[in-house]
PDB file of C-alpha atoms and ligand atoms in Angstrom:
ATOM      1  CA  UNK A1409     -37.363 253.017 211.981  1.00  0.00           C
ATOM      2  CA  UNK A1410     -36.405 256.197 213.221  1.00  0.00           C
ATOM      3  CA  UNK A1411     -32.927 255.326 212.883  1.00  0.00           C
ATOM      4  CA  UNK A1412     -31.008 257.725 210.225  1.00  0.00           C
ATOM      5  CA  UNK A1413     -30.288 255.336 207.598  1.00  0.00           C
ATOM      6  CA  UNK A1414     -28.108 257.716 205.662  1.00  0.00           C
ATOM      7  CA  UNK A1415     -24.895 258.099 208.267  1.00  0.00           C
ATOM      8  CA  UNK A1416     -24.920 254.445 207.441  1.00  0.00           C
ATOM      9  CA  UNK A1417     -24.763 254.452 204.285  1.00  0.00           C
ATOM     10  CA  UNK A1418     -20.762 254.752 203.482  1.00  0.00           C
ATOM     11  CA  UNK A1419     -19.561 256.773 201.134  1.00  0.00           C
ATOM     12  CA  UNK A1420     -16.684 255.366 198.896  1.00  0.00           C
ATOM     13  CA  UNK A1421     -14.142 256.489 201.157  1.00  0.00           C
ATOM     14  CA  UNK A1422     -15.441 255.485 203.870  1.00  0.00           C
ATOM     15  CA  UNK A1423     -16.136 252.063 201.960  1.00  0.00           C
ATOM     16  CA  UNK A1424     -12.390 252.096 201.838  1.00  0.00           C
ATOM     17  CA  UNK A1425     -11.307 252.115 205.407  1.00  0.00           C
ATOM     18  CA  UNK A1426     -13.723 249.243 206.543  1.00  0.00           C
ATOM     19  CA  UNK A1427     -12.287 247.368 203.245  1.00  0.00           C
ATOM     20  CA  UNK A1428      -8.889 248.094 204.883  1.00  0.00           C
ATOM     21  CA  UNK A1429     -10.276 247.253 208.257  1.00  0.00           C
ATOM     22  CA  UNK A1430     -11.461 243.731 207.078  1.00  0.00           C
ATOM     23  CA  UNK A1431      -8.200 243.088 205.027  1.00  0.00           C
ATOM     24  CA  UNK A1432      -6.056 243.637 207.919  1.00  0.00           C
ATOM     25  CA  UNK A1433      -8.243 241.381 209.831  1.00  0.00           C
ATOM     26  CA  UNK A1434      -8.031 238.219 207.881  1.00  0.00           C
ATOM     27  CA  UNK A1435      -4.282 239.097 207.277  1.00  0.00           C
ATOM     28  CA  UNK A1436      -4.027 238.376 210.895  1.00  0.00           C
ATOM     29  CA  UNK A1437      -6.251 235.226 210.574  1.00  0.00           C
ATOM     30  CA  UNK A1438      -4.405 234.120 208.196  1.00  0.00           C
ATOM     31  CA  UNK A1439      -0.961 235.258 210.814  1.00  0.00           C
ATOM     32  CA  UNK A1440      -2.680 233.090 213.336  1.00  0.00           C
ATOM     33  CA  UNK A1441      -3.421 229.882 211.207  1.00  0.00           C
ATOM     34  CA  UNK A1442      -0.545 227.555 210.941  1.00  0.00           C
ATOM     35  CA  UNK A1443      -0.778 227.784 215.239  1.00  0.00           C
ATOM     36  CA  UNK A1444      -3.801 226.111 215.768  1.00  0.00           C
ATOM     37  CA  UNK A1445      -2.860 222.841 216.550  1.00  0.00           C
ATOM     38  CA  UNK A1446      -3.266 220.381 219.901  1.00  0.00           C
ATOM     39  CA  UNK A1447      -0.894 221.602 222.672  1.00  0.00           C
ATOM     40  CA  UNK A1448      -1.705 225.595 222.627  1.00  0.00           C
ATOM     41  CA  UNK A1449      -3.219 227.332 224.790  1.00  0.00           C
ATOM     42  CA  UNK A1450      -5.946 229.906 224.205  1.00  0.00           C
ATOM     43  CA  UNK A1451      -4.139 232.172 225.958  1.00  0.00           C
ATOM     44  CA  UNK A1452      -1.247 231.858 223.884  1.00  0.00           C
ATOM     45  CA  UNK A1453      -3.843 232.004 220.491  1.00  0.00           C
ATOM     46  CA  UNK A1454      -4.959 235.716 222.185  1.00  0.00           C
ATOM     47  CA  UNK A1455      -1.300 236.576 223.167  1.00  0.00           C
ATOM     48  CA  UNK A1456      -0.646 236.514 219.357  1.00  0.00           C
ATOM     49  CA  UNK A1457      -3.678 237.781 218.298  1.00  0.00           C
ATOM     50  CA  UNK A1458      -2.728 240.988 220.788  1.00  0.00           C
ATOM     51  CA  UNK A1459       0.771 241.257 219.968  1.00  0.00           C
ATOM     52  CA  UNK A1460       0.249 240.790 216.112  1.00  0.00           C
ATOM     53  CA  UNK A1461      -2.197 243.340 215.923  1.00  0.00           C
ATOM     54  CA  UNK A1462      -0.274 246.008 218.464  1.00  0.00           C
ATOM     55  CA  UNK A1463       2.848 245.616 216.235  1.00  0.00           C
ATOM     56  CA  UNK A1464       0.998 246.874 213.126  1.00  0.00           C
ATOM     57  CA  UNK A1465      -0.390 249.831 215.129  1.00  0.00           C
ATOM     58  CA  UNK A1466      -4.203 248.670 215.412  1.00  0.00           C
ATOM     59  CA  UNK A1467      -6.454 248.206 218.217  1.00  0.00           C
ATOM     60  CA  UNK A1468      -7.869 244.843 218.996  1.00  0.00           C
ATOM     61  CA  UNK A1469     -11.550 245.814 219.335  1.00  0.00           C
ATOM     62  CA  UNK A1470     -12.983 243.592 222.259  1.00  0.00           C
ATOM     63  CA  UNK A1471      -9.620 244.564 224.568  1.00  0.00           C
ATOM     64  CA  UNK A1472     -11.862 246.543 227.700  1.00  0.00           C
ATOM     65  CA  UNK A1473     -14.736 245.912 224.978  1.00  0.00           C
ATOM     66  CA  UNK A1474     -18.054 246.199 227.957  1.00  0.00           C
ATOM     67  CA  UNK A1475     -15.187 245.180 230.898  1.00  0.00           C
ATOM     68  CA  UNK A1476     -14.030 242.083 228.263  1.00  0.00           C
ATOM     69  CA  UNK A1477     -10.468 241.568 229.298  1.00  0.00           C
ATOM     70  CA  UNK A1478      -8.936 240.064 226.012  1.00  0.00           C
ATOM     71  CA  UNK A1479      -7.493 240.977 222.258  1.00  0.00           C
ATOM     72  CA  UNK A1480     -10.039 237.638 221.208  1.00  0.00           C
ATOM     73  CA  UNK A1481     -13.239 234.734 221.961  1.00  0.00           C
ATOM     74  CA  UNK A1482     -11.920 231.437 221.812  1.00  0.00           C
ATOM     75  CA  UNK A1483     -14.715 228.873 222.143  1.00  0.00           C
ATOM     76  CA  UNK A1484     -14.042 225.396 222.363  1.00  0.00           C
ATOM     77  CA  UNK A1485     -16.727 222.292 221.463  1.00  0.00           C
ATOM     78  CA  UNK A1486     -19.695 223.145 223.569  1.00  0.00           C
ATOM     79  CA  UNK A1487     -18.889 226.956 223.898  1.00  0.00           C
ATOM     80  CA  UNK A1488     -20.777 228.966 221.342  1.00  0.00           C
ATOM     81  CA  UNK A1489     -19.539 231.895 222.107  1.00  0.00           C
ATOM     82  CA  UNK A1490     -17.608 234.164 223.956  1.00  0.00           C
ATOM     83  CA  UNK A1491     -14.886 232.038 225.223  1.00  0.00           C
ATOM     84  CA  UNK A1492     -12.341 233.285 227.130  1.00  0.00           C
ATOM     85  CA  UNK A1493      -8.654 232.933 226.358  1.00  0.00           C
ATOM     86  CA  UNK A1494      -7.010 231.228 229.500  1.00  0.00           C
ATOM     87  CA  UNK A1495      -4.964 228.088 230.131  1.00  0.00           C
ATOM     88  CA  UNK A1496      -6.736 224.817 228.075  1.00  0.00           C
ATOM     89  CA  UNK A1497      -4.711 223.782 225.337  1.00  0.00           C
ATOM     90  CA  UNK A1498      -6.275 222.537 222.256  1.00  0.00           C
ATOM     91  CA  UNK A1499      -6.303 218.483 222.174  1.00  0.00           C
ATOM     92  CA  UNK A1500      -6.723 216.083 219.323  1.00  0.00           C
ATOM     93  CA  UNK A1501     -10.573 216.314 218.251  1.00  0.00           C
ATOM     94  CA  UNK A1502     -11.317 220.211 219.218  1.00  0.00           C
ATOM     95  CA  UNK A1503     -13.417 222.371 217.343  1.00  0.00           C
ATOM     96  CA  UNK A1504     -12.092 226.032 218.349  1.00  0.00           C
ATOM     97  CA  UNK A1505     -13.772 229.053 217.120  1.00  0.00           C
ATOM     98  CA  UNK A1506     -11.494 232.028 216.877  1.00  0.00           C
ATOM     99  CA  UNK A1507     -13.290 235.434 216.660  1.00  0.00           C
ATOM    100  CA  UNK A1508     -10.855 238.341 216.073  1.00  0.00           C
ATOM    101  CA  UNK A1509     -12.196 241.962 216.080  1.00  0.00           C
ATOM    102  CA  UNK A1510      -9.565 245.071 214.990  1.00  0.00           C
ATOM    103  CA  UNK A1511      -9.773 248.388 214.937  1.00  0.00           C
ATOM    104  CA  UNK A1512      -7.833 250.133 211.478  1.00  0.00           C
ATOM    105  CA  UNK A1513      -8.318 254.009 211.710  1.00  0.00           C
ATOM    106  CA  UNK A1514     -10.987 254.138 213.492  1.00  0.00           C
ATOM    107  CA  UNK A1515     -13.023 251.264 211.476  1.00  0.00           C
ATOM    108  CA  UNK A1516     -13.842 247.684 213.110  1.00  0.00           C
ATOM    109  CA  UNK A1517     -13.380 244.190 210.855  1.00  0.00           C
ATOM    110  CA  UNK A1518     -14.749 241.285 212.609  1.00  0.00           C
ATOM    111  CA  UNK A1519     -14.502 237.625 211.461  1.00  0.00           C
ATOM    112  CA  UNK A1520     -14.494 234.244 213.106  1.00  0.00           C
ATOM    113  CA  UNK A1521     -13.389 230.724 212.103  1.00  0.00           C
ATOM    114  CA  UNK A1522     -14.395 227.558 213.938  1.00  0.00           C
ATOM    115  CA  UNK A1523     -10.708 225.612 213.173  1.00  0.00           C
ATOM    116  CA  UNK A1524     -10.911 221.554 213.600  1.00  0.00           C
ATOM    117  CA  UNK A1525      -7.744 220.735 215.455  1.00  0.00           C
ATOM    118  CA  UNK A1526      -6.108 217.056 214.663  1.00  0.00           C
ATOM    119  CA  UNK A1527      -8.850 214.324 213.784  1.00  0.00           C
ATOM    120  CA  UNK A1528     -12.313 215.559 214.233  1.00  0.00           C
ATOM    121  CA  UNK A1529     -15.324 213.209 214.808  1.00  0.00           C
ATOM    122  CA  UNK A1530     -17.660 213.023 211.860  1.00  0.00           C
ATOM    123  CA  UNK A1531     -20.786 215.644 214.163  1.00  0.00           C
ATOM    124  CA  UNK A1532     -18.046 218.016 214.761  1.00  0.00           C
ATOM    125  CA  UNK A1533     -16.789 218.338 211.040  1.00  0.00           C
ATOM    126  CA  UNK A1534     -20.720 218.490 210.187  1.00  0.00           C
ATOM    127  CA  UNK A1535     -21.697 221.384 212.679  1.00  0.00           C
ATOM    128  CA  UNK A1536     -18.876 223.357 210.794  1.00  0.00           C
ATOM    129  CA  UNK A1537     -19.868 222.582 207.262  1.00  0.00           C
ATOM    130  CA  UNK A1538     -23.072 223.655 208.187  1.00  0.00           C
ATOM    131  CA  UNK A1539     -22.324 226.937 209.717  1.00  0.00           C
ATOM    132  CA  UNK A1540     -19.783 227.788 206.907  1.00  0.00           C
ATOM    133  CA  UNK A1541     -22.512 226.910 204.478  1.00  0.00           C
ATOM    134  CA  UNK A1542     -25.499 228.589 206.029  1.00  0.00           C
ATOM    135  CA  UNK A1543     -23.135 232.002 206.272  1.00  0.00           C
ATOM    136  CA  UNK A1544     -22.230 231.685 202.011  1.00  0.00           C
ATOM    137  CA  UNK A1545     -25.477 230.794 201.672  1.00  0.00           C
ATOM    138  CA  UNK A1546     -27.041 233.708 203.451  1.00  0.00           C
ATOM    139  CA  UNK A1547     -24.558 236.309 201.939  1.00  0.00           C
ATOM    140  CA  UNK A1548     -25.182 234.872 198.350  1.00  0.00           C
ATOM    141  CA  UNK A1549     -29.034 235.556 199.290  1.00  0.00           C
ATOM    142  CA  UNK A1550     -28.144 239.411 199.485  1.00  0.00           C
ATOM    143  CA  UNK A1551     -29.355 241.965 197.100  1.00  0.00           C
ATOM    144  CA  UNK A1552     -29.522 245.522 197.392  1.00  0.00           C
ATOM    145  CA  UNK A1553     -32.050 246.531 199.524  1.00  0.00           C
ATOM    146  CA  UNK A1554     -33.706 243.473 200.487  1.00  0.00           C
ATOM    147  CA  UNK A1555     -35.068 242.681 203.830  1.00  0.00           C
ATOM    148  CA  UNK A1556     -32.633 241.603 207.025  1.00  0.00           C
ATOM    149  CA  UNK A1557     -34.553 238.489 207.314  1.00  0.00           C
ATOM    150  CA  UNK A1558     -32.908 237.161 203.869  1.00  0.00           C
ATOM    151  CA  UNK A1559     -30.334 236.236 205.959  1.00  0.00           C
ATOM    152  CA  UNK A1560     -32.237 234.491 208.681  1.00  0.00           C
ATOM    153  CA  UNK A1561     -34.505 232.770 206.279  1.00  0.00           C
ATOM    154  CA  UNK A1562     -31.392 231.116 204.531  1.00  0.00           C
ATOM    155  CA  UNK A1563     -29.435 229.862 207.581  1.00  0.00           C
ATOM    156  CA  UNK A1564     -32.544 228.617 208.844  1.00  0.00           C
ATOM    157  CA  UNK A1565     -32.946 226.537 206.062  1.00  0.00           C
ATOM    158  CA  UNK A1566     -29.412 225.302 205.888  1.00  0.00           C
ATOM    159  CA  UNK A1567     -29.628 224.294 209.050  1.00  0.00           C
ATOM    160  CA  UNK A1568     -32.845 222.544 209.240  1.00  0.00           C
ATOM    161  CA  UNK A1569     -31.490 220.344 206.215  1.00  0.00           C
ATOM    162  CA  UNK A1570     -28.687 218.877 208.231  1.00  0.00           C
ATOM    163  CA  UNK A1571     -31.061 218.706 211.381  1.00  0.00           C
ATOM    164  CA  UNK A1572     -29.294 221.331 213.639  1.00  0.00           C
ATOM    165  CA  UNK A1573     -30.381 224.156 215.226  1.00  0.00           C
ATOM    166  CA  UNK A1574     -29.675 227.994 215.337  1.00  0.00           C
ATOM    167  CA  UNK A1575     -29.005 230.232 217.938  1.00  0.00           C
ATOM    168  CA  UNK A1576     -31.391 232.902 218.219  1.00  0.00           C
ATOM    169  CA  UNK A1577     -29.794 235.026 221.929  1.00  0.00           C
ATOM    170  CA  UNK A1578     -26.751 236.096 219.685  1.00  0.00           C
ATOM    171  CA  UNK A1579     -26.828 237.623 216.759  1.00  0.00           C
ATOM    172  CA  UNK A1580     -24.813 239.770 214.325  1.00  0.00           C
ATOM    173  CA  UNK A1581     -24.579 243.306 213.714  1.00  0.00           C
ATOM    174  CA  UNK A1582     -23.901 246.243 211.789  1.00  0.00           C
ATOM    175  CA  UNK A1583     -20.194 247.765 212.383  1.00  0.00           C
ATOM    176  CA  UNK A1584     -18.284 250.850 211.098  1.00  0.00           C
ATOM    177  CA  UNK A1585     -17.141 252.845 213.185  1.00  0.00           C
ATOM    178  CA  UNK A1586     -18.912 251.298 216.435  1.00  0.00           C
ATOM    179  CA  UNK A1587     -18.475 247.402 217.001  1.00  0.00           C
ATOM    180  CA  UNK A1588     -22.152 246.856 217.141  1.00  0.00           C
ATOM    181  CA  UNK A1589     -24.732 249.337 216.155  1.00  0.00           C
ATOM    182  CA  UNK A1590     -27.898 248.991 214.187  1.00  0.00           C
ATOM    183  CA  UNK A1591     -29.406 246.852 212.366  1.00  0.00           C
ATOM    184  CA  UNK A1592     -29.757 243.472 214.305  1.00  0.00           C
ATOM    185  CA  UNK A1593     -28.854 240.405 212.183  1.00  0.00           C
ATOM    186  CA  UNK A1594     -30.851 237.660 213.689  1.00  0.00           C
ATOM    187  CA  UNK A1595     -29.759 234.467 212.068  1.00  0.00           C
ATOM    188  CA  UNK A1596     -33.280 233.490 212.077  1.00  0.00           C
ATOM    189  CA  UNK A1597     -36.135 235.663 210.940  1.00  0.00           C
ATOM    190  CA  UNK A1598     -38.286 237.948 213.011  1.00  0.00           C
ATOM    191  CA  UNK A1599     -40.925 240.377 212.421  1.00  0.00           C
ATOM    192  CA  UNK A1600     -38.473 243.293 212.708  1.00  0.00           C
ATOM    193  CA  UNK A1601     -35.999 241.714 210.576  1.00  0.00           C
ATOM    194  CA  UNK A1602     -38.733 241.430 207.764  1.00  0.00           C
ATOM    195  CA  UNK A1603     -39.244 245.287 207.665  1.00  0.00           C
ATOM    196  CA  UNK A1604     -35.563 246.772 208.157  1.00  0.00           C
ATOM    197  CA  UNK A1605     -33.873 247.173 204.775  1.00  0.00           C
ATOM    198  CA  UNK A1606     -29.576 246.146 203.805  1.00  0.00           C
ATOM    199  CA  UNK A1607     -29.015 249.080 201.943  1.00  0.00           C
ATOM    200  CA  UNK A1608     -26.079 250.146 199.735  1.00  0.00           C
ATOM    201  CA  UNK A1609     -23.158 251.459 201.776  1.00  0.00           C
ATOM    202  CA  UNK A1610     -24.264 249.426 204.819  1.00  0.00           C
ATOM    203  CA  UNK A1611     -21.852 247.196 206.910  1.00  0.00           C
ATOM    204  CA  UNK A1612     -23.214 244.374 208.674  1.00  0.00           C
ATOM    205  CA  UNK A1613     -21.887 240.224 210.047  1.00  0.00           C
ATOM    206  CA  UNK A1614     -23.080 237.712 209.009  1.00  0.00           C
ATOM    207  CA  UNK A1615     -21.941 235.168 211.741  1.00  0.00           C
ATOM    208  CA  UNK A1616     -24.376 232.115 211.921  1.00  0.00           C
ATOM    209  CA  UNK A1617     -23.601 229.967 215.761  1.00  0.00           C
ATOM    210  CA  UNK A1618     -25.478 226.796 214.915  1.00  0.00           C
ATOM    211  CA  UNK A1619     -25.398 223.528 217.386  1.00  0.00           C
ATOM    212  CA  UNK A1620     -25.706 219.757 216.931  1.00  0.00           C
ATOM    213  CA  UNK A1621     -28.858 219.489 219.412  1.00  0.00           C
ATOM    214  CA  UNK A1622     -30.636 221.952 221.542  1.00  0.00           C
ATOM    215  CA  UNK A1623     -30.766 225.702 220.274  1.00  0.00           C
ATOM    216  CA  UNK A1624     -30.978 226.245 224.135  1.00  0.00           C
ATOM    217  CA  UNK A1625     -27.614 228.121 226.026  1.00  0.00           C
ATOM    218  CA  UNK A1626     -26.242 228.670 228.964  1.00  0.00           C
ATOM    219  CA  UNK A1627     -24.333 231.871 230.173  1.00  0.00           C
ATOM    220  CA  UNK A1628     -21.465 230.474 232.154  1.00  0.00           C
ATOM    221  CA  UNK A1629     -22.223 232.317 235.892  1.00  0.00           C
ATOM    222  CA  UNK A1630     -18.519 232.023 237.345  1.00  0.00           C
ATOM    223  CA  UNK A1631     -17.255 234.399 234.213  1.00  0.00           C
ATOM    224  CA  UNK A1632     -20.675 236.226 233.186  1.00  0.00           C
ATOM    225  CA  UNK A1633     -19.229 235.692 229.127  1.00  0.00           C
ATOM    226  CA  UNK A1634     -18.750 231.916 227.970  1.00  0.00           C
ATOM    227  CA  UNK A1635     -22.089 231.047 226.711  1.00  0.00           C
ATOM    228  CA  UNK A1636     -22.427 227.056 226.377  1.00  0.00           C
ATOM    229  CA  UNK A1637     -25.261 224.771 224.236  1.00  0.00           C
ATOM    230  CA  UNK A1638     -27.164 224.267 227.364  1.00  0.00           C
ATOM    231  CA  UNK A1639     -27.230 219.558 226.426  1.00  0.00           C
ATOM    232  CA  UNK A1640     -23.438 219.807 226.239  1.00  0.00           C
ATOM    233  CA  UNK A1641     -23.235 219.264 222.261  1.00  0.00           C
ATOM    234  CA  UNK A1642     -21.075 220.685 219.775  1.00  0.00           C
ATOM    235  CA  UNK A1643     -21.664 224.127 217.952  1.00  0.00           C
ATOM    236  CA  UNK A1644     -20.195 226.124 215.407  1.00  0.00           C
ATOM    237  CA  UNK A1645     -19.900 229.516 214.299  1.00  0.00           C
ATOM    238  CA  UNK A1646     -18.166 231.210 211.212  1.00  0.00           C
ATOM    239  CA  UNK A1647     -18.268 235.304 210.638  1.00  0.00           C
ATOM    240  CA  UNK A1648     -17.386 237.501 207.973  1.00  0.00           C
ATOM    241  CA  UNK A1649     -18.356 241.212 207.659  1.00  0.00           C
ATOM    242  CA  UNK A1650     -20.017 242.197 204.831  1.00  0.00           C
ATOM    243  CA  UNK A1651     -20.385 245.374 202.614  1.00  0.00           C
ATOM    244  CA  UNK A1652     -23.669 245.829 200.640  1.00  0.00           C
ATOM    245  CA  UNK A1653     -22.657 247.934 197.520  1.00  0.00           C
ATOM    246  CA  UNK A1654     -24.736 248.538 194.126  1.00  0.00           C
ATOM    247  CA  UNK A1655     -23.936 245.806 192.657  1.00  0.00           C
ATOM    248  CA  UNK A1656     -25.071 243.105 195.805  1.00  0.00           C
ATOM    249  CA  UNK A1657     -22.804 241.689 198.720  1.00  0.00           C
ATOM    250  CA  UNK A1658     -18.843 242.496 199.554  1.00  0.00           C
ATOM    251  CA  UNK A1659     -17.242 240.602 202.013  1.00  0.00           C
ATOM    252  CA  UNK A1660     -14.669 242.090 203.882  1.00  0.00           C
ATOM    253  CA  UNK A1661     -12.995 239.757 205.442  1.00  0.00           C
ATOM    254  CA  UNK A1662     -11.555 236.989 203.007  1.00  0.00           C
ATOM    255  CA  UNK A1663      -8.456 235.932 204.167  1.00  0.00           C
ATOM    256  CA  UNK A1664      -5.982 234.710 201.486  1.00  0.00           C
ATOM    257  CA  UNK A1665      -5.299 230.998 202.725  1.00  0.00           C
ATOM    258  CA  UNK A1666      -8.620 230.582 204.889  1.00  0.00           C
ATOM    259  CA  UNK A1667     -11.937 228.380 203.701  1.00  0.00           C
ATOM    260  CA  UNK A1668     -13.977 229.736 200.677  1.00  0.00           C
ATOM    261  CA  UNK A1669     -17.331 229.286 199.508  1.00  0.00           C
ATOM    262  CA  UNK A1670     -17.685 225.642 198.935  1.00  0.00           C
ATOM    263  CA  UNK A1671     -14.865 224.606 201.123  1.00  0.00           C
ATOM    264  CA  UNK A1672     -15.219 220.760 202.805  1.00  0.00           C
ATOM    265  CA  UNK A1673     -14.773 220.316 206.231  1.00  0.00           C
ATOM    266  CA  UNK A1674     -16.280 216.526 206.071  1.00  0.00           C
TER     267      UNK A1674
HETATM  268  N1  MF3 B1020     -16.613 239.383 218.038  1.00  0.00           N
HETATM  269  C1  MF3 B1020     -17.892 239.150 218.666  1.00  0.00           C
HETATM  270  C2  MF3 B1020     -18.929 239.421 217.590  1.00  0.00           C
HETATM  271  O1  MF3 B1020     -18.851 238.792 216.561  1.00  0.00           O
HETATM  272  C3  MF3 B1020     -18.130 239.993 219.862  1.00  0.00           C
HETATM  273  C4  MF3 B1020     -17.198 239.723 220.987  1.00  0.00           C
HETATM  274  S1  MF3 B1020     -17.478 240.866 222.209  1.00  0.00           S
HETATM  275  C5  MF3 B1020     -16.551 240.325 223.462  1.00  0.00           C
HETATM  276  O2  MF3 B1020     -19.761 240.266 217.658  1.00  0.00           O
HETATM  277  F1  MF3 B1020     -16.563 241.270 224.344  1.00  0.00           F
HETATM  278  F2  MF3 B1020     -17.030 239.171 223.916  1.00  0.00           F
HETATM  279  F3  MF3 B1020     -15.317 240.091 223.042  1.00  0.00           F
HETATM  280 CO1   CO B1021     -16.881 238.458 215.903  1.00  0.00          CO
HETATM  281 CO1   CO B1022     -19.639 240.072 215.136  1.00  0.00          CO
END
C-alpha cells in the first residue's frame, strides 16, 4: 500500500514505448512461428529468438535475467515453466510454450504461446484452450480501477469448468521499465489481490499456467529453473501484457498471425 502508485501510472508517452515494446515483441513471435515444428531444437528456437532480436538492436530481457543464461523459456508437456533452451527437439504430439521477453528503449514486452507441434492428443489441445481462454477471459474482466483479483477470479473459473487446475507459485506481474515490479498478478485470488487497484496507465501480464491434474510443481534441482506439474501431466500457459487505459484493457502484445480471442485449439 505504500507503494507510489503514480510513477506507475504512464503517461502517454510513456504509454507509447511499452506499446512499441509489445509490438516488437509479437513481431518476433510472429518471426519465430512458421519454425515450430517436430525436429528443432529449443536451442535452436532461443538461437533465433537471440539473434532476431540482437539484429533489430533490442535486448532480450531474461539474457543474465537473476544468472538465467538464455534470450527465452521453452517448456515442453509437463514443464510449466521456465524451461531451458538446450538440445530436445520438438516431436510429433508436443505442447511447447515459448515465452519471449524484449527490451525496446528501455521498456520490457513479455508474451508467451504454448504452440501444439504435429498431432496433439485431445488433453493437450484442451489444457491450451483453456489457458488461452481463461487469459481473454480475465483481460475482458478488466475495468478501470477494479481490483487485481478480477483476474484471478476469472481464470479460476475457466478453469474449474474444464476441471483443471491453476498454478498459484507463479504468477504475473507488472512491467515497464523493470521486468517484474509491483503489483502481483496471482491467477487466483488472494486477500491482497482483493485490495490492490489496476489503475489507468498501469502495465501488468496476464499469463495464466494451468495443468491437466495436480496444481502441485516441482522445481527441477539439477538446473534450479524448470519447474514441472509435480503427477507428470500436461500444462499450459499463454501471456500477453496488458495496458489499463481510460477506456478499460490494451493488450500489448497481439501479434499479427498469432491466436485471437476465440481462437480453437480443439
Ligand atoms: N518471461 C517470464 C515471465 O513471464 C519470466 C522468465 S524469467 C527467466 O515472467 F529468467 F526465467 F527467464
Ligand atoms: Co513471460
Ligand atoms: Co511475465
Amino acid at each position: 500500500m505504500l507503494q507510489n502508485l503514480r510513477k506507475l501510472q504512464l503517461t502517454e508517452v510513456q504509454r507509447d514505448g511499452m506499446r512499441a515494446a509489445g509490438r516488437f515483441n509479437a513481431q518476433l513471435m510472429d518471426y519465430l512461428r512458421p519454425f515450430i515444428q517436430p525436429g528443432i531444437t529449443t536451442g535452436e528456437i532461443d538461437r533465433l529468438v537471440h539473434d532476431y532480436t540482437v539484429q533489430h538492436r533490442h535486448t532480450p530481457a531474461t539474457l543474465g535475467y537473476l544468472g538465467y543464461s538464455r534470450s527465452c523459456c521453452t517448456s515442453v508437456n509437463d514443464v510449466i515453466c521456465h524451461g531451458i533452451p538446450g538440445d530436445c527437439a520438438l516431436k510429433d504430439g508436443d505442447i511447447i510454450n515459448v515465452d519471449i521477453t524484449s527490451i525496446v528503449d528501455g521498456w520490457h514486452g513479455d508474451q508467451s504461446e504454448t504452440f501444439l507441434v504435429g498431432n496433439v492428443c485431445e488433453e493437450g489441445r484442451a489444457v491450451c484452450q483453456c489457458s488461452f481462454d481463461a487469459m481473454h477471459r480475465a483481460i475482458a474482466a478488466l475495468e478501470p480501477g477494479c481490483p487485481v483479483s478480477v483476474i484471478g477470479d476469472n481464470v479460476v473459473e475457466e478453469a474449474t469448468k474444464w476441471g483443471f487446475s491453476v498454478v498459484r507459485e507463479y504468477v504475473g506481474h507488472g512491467l515497464g521499465r523493470r521486468f517484474h515490479q509491483y503489483p502481483n498478478i496471482p491467477h487466483f485470488p488472494d486477500r491482497k489481490s482483493r485490495q490492490e487497484r489496476l489503475l489507468p496507465g498501469m502495465c501488468f501480464t496476464v499469463e495464466p499456467m494451468i495443468n491437466a491434474g495436480t496444481r502441485f510443481t516441482k522445481l527441477d534441482t539439477k538446473d534450479n529453473w524448470t519447474v514441472r506439474t509435480r503427477d507428470g501431466r500436461l500444462s499450459a500457459q499463454f501471456e500477453h501484457t496488458v495496458l489499463m487505459t481510460e477506456r478499460g484493457p490494451e493488450i500489448l502484445t497481439q501479434p499479427e498471425n498469432g491466436p485471437r480471442v476465440g481462437h480453437r485449439f480443439l
